[in-house]
Tab-separated table of C-alpha atoms in Angstrom:
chain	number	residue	atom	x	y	z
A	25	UNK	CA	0.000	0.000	0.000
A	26	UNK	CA	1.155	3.575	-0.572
A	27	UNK	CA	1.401	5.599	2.350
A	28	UNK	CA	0.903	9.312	2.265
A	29	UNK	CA	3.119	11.577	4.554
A	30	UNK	CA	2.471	15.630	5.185
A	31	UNK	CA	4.250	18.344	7.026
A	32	UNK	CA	4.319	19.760	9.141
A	33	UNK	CA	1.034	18.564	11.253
A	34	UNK	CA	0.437	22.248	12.145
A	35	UNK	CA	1.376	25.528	10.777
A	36	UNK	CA	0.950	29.073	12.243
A	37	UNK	CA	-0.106	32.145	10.213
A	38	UNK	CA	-1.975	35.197	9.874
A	39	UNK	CA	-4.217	36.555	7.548
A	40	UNK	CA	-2.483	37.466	4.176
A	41	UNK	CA	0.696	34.871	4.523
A	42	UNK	CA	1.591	32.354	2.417
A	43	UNK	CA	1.316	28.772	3.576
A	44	UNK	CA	2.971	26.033	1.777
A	45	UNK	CA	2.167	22.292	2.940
A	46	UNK	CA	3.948	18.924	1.727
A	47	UNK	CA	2.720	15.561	0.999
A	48	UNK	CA	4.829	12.838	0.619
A	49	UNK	CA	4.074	9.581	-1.027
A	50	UNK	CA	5.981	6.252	-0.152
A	51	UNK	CA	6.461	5.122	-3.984
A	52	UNK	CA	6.144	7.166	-6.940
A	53	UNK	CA	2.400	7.956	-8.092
A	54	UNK	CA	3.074	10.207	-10.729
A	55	UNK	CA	0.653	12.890	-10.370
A	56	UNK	CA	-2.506	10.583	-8.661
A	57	UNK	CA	-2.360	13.165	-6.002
A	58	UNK	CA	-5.328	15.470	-4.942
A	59	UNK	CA	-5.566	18.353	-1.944
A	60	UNK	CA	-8.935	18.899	0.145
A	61	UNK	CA	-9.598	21.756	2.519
A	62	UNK	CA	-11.561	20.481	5.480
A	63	UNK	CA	-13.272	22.968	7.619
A	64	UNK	CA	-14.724	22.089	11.301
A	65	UNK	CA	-18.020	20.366	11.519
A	66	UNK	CA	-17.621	19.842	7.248
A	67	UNK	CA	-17.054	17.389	4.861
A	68	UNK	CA	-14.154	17.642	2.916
A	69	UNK	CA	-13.466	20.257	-0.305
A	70	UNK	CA	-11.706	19.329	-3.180
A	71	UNK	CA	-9.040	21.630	-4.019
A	72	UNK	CA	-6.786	20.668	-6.761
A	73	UNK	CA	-6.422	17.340	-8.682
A	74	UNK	CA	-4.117	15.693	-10.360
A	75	UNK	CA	-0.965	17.527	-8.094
A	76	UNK	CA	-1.684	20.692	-10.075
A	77	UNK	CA	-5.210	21.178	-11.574
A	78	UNK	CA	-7.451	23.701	-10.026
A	79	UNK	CA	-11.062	22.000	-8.977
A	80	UNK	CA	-13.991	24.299	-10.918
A	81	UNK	CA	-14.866	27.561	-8.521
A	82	UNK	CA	-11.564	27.124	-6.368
A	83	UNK	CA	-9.983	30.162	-5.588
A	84	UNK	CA	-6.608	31.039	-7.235
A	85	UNK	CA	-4.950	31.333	-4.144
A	86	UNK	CA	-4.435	27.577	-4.352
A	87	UNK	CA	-2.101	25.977	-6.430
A	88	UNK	CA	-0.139	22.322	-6.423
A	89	UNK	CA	2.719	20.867	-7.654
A	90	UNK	CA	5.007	18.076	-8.053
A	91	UNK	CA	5.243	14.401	-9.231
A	92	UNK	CA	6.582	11.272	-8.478
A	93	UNK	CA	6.488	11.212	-4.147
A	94	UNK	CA	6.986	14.942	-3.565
A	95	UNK	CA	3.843	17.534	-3.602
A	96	UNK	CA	2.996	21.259	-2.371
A	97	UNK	CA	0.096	22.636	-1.520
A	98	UNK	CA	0.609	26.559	-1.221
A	99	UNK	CA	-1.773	29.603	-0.236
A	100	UNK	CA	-0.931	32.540	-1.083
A	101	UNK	CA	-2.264	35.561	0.761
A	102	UNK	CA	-4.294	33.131	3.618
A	103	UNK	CA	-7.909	33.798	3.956
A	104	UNK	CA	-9.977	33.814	7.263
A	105	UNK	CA	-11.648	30.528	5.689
A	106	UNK	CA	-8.981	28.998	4.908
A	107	UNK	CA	-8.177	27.976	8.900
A	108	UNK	CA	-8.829	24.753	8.804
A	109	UNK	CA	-7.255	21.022	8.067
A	110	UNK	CA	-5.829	19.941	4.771
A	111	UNK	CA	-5.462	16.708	3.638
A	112	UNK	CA	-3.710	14.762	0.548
A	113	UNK	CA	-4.785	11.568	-1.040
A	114	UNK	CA	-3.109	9.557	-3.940
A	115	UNK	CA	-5.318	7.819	-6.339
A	116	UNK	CA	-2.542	5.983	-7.715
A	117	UNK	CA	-3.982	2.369	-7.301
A	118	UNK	CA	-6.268	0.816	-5.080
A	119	UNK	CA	-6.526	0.881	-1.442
A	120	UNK	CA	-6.201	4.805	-2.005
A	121	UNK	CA	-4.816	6.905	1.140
A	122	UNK	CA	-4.737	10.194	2.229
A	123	UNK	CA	-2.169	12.227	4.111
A	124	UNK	CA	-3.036	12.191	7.948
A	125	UNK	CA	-3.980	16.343	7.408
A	126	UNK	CA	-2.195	20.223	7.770
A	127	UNK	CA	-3.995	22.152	10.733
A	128	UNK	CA	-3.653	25.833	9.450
A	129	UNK	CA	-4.182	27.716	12.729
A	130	UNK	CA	-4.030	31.472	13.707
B	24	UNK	CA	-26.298	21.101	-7.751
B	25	UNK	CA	-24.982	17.810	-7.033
B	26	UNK	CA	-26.605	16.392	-3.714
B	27	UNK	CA	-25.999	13.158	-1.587
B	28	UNK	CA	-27.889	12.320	1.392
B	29	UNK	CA	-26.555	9.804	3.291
B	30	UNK	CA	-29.295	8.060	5.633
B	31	UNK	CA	-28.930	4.585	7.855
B	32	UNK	CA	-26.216	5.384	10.733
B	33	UNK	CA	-27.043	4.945	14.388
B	34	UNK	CA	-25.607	3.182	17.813
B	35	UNK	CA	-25.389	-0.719	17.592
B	36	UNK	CA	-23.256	-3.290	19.484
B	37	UNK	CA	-19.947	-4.878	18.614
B	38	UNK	CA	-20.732	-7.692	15.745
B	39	UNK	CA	-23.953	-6.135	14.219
B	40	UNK	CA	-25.208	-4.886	10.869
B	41	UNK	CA	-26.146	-1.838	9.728
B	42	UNK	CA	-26.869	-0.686	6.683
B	43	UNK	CA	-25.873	2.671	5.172
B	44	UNK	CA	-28.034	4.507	1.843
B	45	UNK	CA	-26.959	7.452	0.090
B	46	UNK	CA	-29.470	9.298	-2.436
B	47	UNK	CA	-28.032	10.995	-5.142
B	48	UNK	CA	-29.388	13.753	-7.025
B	49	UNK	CA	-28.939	16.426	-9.953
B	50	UNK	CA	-26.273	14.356	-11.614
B	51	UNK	CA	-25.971	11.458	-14.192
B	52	UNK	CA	-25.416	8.871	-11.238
B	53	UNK	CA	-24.765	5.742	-13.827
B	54	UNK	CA	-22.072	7.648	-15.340
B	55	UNK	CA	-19.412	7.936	-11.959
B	56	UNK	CA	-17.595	5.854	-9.624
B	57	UNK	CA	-19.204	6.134	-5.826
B	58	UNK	CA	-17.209	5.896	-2.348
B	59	UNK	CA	-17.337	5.623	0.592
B	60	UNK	CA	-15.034	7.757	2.838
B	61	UNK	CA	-15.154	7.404	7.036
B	62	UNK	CA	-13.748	9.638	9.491
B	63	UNK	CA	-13.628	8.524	13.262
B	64	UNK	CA	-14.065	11.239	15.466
B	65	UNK	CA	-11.041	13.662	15.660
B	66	UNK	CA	-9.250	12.118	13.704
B	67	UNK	CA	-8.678	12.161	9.885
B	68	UNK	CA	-9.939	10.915	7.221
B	69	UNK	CA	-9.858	6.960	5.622
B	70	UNK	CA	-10.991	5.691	2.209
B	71	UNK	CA	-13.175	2.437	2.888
B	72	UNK	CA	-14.338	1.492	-0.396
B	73	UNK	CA	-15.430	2.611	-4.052
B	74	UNK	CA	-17.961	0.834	-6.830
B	75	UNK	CA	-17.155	1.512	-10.365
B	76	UNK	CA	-20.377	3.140	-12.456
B	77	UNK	CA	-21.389	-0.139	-13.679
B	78	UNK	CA	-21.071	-1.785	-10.231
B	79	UNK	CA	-19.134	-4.186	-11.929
B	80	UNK	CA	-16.235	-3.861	-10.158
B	81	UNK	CA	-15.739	-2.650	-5.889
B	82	UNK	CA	-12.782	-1.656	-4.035
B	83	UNK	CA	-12.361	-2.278	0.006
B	84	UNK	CA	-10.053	-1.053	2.600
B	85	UNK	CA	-8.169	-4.054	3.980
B	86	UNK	CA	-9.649	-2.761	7.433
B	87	UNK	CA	-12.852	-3.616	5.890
B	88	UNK	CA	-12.461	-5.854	3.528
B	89	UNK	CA	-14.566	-9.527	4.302
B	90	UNK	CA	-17.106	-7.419	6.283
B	91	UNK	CA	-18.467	-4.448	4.018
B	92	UNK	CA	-19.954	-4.627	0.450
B	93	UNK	CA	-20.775	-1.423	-1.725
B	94	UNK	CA	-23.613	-1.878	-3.774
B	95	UNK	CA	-25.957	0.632	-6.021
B	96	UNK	CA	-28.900	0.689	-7.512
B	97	UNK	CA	-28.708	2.995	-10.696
B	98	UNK	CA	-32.421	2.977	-11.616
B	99	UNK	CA	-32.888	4.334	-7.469
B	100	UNK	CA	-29.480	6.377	-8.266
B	101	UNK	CA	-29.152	5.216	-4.238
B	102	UNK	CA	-25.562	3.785	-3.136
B	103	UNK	CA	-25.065	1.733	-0.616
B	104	UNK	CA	-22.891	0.250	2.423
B	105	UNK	CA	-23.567	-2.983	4.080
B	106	UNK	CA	-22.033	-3.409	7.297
B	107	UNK	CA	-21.382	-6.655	9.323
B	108	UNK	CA	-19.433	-7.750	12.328
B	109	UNK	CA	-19.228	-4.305	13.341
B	110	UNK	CA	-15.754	-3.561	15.581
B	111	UNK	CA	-15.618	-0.584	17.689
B	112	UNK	CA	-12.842	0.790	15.545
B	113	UNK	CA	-15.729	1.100	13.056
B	114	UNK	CA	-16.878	3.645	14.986
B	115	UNK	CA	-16.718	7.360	12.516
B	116	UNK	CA	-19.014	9.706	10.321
B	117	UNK	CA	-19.516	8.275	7.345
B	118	UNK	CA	-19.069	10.332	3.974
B	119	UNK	CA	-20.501	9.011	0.717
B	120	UNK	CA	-18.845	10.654	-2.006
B	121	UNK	CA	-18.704	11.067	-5.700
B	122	UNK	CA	-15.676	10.539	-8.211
B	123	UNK	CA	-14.602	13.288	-10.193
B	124	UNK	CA	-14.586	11.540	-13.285
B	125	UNK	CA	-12.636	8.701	-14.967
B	126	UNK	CA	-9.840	7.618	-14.375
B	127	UNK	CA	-9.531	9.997	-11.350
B	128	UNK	CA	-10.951	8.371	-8.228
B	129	UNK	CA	-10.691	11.876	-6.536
B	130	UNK	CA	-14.184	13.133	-4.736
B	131	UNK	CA	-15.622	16.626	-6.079
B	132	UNK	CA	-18.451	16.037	-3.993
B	133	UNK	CA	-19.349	14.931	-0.683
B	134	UNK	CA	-22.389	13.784	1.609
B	135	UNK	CA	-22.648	15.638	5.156
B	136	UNK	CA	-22.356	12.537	6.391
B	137	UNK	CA	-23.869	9.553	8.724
B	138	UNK	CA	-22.802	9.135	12.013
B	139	UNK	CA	-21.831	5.283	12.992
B	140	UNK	CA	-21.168	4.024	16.786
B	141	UNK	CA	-20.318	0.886	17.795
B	142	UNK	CA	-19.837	0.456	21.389
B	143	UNK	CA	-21.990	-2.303	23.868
């Protein structure tokens, strides 16, 4: 199975800072990798696919890259919704996995 | 606007059934891959299992696998998770979710959820 790693678990910032989390994957899964925003008391938001595709009506503050085992998440210029938890998943093969989540905090 | 309404969760002792329905709406439901995606509470979040748009093929969690079958019904556009020997472990909300599209088993959309306890 493929495990999915991110860091850091937490990450402190204000409003208007740039965040940038990393995901990485234990074998190389090419770009099977997709980012999801997770505010409290939600479900899950899809925020890019495919390590670097925007999802439709996503804000262009988000933005992935990488291949392979190494991905980024980054925000630039934080908004007040985007406290929350962040999560990766690879879609690689089956059982699929996701990261175990980014707490963006104030 | 794509809409699924998970129904079927509820408190039941170690090694029962339940049963878990999601209704989907304002989408062409035979034409995507379904899953199922759990999340125990305060922690993250776990894949359990995914049903191609045919049916014809299903995909478990090894943490699952033996005791849980996906199933839909496309004329009822209604998926569904059948539960047995349920272990306390089991114990998270449930999300049923929908594939982006093929090949990318990513979800673009996502139930609220269905709230499963398993403790005697």
């Amino acid at each position: 199975d493929i495990q999915m790693t991110q860091s850091p678990s937490s990450v402190s910032a204000s409003i208007g800072d740039r965040v940038t989390i990393t995901c990485r994957a234990s074998q190389g899964i090419s770009t099977w990798l997709a980012w999801y925003r997770q505010k409290p008391g939600t479900a899950p938001k899809l925020l890019i696919y495919a390590a670097s595709s925007l999802q439709s009506g996503v804000p262009s503050r988000f933005s992935g890259s990488g291949s392979g085992t190494n991905f980024t998440l980054t925000i630039t210029s934080l908004q007040p919704e985007d406290f929350a938890t962040y999560y990766c998943q690879h879609a690689k093969s089956f059982p699929l996995t996701f990261g175990q989540g980014t707490k963006v905090e104030f | 606007e794509v809409q699924l309404l998970e129904s079927g969760g509820g408190l039941v002792q170690p090694g029962e059934s339940l049963r878990l329905s999601c209704a989907a709406s304002e989408f062409t439901f035979i034409s995507y891959a379904l899953s199922w995606v759990r999340q125990a509470p305060g922690k993250g979040l776990e894949w359990v299992s995914t049903i191609t748009h045919s049916g014809d093929n299903t995909f478990y969690a090894d943490s699952v696998k033996g005791r849980f079958t996906i199933s839909r019904d496309n004329s009822k556009n209604t998926l569904y998770l059948q539960m047995s020997s349920l272990r306390a472990e089991d114990t998270a909300l449930y999300y049923c979710t929908k594939d982006l599209k093929r090949p990318y088993d990513f979800f673009d959309y996502w139930g609220q959820g269905t709230l499963v306890i398993v403790s005697s």
